[in-house]
Short mmCIF file of C-alpha atoms in Angstrom, two decimals:
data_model
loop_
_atom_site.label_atom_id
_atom_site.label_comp_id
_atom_site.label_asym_id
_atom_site.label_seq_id
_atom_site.Cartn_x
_atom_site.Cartn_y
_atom_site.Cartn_z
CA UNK C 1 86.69 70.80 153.77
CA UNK C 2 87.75 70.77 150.26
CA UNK C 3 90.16 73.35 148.95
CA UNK C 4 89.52 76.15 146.94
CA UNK C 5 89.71 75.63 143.05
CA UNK C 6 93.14 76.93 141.16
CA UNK C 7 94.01 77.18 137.76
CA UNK C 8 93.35 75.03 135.63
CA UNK C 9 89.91 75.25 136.84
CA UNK C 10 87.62 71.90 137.35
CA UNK C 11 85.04 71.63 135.38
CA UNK C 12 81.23 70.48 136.36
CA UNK C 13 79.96 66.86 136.19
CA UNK C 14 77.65 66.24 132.76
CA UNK C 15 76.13 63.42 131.55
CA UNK C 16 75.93 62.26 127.86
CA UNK C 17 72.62 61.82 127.52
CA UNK C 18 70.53 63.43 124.89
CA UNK C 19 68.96 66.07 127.11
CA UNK C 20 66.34 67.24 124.59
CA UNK C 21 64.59 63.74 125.39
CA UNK C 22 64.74 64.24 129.16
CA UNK C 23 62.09 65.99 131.41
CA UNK C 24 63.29 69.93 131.48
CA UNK C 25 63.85 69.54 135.15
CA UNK C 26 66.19 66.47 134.88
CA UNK C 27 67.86 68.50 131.99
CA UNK C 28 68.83 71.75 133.33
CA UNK C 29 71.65 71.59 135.56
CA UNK C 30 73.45 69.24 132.72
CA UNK C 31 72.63 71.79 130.15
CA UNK C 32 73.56 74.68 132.29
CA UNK C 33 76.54 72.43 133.71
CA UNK C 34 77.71 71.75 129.77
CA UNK C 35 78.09 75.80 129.07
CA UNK C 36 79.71 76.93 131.72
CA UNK C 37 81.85 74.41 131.02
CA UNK C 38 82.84 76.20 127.58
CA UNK C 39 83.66 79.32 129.80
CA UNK C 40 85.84 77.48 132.28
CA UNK C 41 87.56 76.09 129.19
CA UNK C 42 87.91 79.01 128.13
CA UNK C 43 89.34 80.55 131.23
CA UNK C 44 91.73 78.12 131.29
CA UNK C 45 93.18 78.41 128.09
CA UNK C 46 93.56 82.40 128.92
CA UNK C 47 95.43 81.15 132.35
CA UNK C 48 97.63 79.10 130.32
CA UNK C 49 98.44 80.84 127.08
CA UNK C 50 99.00 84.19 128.67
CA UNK C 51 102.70 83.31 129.41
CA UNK C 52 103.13 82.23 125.81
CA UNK C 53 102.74 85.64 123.97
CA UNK C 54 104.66 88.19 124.10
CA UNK C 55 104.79 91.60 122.67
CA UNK C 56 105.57 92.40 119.17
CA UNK C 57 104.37 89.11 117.94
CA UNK C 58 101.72 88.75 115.40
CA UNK C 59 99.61 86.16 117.97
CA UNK C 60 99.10 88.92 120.23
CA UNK C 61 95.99 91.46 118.99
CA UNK C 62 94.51 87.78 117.66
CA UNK C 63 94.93 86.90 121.56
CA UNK C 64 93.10 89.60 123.03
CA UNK C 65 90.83 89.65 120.45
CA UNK C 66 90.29 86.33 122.04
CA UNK C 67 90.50 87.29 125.56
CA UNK C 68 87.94 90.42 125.35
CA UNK C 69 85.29 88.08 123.20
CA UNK C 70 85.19 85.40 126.18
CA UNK C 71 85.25 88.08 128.82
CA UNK C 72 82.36 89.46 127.11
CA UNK C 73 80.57 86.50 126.24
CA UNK C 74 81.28 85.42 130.32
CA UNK C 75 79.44 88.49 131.16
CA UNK C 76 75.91 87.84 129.08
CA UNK C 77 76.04 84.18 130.39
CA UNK C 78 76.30 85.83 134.27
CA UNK C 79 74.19 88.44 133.37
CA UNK C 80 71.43 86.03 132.09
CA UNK C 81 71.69 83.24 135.01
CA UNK C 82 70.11 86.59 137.38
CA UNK C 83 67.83 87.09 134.62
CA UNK C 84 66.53 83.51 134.34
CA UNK C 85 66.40 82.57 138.19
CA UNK C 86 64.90 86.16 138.39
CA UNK C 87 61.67 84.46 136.91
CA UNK C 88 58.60 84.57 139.38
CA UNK C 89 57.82 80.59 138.49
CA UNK C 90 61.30 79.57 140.29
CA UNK C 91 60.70 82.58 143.34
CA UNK C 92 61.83 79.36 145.71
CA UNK C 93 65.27 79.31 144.15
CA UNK C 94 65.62 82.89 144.07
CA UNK C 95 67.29 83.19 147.25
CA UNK C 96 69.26 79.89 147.18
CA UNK C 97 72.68 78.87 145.93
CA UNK C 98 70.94 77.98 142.56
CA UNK C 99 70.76 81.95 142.00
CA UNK C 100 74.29 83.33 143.26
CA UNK C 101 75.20 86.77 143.38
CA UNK C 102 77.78 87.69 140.78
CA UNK C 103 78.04 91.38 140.75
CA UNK C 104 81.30 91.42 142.74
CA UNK C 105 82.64 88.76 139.92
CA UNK C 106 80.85 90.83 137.39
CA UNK C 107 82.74 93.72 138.59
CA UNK C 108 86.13 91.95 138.17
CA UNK C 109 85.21 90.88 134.26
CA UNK C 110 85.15 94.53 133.51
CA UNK C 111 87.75 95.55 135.29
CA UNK C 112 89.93 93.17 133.21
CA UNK C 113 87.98 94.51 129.95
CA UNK C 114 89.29 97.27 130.32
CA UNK C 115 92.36 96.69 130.60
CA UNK C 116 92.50 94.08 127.52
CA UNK C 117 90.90 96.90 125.42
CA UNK C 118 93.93 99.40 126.73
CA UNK C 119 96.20 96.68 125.23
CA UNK C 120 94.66 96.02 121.97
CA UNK C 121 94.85 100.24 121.78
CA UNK C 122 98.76 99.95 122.47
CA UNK C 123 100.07 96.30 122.36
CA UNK C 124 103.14 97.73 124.05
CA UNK C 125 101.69 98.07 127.34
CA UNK C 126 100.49 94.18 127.77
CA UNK C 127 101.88 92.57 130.78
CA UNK C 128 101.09 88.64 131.18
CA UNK C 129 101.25 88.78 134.74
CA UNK C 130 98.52 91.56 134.79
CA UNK C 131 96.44 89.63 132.70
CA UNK C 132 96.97 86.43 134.83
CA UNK C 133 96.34 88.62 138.28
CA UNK C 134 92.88 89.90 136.54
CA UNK C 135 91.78 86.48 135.88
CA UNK C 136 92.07 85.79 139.94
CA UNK C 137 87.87 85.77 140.13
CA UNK C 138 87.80 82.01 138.07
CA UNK C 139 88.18 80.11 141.50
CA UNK C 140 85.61 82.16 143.18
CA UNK C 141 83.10 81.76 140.07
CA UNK C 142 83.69 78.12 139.53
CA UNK C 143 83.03 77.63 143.15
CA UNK C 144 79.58 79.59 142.92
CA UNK C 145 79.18 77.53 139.34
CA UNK C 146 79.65 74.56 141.27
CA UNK C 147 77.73 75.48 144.39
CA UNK C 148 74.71 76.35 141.54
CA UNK C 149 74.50 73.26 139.73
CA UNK C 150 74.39 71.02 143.28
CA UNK C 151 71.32 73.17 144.25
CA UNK C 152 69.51 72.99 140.99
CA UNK C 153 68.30 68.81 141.79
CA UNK C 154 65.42 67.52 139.92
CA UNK C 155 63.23 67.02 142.78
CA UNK C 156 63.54 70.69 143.86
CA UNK C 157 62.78 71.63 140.25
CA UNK C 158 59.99 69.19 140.13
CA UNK C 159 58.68 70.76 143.23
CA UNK C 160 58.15 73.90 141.93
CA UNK C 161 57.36 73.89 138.43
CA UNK C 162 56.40 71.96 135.39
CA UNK C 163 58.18 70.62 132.51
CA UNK C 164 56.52 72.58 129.88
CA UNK C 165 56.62 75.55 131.87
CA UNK C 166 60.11 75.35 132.75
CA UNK C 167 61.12 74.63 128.76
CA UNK C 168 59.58 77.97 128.08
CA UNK C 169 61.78 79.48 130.02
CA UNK C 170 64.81 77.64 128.95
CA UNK C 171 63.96 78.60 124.93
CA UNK C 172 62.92 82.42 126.25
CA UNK C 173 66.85 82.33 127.99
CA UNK C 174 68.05 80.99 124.72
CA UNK C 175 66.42 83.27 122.72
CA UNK C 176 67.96 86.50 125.21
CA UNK C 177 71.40 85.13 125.26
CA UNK C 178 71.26 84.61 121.49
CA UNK C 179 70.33 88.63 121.12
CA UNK C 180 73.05 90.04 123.92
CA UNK C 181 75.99 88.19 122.16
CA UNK C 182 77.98 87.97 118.72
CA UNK C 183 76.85 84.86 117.16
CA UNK C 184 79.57 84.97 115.06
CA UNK C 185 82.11 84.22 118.14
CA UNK C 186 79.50 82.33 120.61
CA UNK C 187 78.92 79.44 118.22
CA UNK C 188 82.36 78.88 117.13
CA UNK C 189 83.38 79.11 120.75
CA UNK C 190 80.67 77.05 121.72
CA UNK C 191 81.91 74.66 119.75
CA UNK C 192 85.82 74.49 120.11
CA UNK C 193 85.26 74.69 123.71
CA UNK C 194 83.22 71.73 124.05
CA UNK C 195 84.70 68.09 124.87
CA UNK C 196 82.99 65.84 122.56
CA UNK C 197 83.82 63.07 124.93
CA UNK C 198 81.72 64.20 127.62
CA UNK C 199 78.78 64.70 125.19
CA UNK C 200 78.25 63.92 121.33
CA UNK C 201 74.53 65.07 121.51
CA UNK C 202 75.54 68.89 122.16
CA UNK C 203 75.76 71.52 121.19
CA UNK C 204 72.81 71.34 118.97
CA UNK C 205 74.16 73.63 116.19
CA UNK C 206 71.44 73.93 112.97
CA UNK C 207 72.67 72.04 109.97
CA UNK C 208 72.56 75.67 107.88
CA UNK C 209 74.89 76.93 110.84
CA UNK C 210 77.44 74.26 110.46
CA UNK C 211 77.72 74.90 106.60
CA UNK C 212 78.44 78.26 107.35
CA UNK C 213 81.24 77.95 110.21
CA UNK C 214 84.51 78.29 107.67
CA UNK C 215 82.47 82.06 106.73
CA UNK C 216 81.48 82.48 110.30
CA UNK C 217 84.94 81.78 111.74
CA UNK C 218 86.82 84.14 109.56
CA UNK C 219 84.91 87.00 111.33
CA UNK C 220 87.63 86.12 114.40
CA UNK C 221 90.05 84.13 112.23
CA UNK C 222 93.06 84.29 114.89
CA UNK C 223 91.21 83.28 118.04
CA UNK C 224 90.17 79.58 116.97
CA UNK C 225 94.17 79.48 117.95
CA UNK C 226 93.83 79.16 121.08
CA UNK C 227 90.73 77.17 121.90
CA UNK C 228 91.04 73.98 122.96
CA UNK C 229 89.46 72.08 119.95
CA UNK C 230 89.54 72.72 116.29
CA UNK C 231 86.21 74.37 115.46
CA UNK C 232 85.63 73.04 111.86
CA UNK C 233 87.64 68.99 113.15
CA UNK C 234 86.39 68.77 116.94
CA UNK C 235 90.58 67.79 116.84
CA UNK C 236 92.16 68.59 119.97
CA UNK C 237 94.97 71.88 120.18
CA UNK C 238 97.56 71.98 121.67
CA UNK C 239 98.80 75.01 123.44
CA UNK C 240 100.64 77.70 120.77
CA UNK C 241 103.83 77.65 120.75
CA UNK C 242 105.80 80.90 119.63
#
């Protein structure tokens, strides 16, 4: 038996292929499998940089800022997943791995919310070891992310529904998670969170959006910080150092 997951937090296999050419079926556990990776990214770079910033220092509200935007964005993308597998065309999967339930995980998310919002109210108060304590539900999620994507094959998929029926629900998802979240932090993120070496072919960010992302990045200009790529490069960051 394999051991639970710690920080840093594995990520889940992808594949580089283009999956807009791919049969829907084949495509969705990559293309779920490629944003939760952002999140675990994300995660991580909480995990690690929390020990880095301390109190009184001007990298700290840009931190949380930081913090509370992922926690939030974490929750639409949980939130969604019961939404999506919720959909009477994939009933078979409802009660399967491929459709886990989160609320306990959920629970935790706000539960550290809170507190991060307490902190940006009085930076005083912020205690890296709190922070690092409230972020104990990543090795339970990435297990259940994990257990997800192994369930989701393409011949279960195949079995149940269609390729054009199964893209509508992908673009409806889309469309949901694009409404429940600020697009002015989810694409950057999206973005800087994203190992171009695993993929070149995603995200697929509009041409329009991409001219836009030095404006669109200055609406959380000290979070890009701590990401793990360069937003506007694709460079790789190194931790901050302080």
């Amino acid at each position: 038996m394999s051991s639970a997951p710690t920080y840093p937090l594995p990520v889940l296999p992808s594949i580089p292929d283009d999956l807009e050419h791919l049969d829907s079926r084949h495509a969705l556990p990559h293309l779920m499998a490629l944003m939760k990776n952002t999140l675990i990214r994300g995660l991580n770079r909480v995990h690690a940089c929390a020990p880095l910033v301390i109190v009184g220092h001007s990298t700290l509200l840009p931190f949380l800022d930081y913090v509370q935007s992922l926690l939030a964005q974490l929750d639409v993308h949980l939130e969604e997943d019961a939404t999506f597998f919720s959909a009477i065309a994939l009933a078979e999967v409802t009660t399967t791995e491929a459709n886990p339930d989160t609320r306990t995980i959920r629970e935790s998310i706000t539960s550290l919310t809170s507190l991060v919002s307490a902190w940006i109210l009085d930076e005083s108060k912020f205690c890296p070891s709190a922070l690092c304590e409230g972020l104990s539900f990543g090795p339970r999620l990435v297990a259940v992310m994990h257990a997800q994507i192994r369930a989701l094959t393409p011949t279960l998929l195949s079995s149940i529904i269609s390729h054009s029926d199964l893209l509508e629900l992908i673009k409806a998802s889309v469309g949901r998670i694009s409404e429940r979240s600020d697009m002015t932090f989810l694409l950057p993120f999206v973005v800087s969170h994203h190992d171009r070496t695993t993929s070149t072919h995603w995200p697929k960010v509009p041409e329009s959006c991409v001219e836009m992302f030095p404006t669109l990045i200055l609406n959380h200009p000290g979070c890009w910080q701590f990401a793990p790529y360069n937003p506007l490069t694709n460079e790789t960051q190194s931790l901050i150092t302080i």
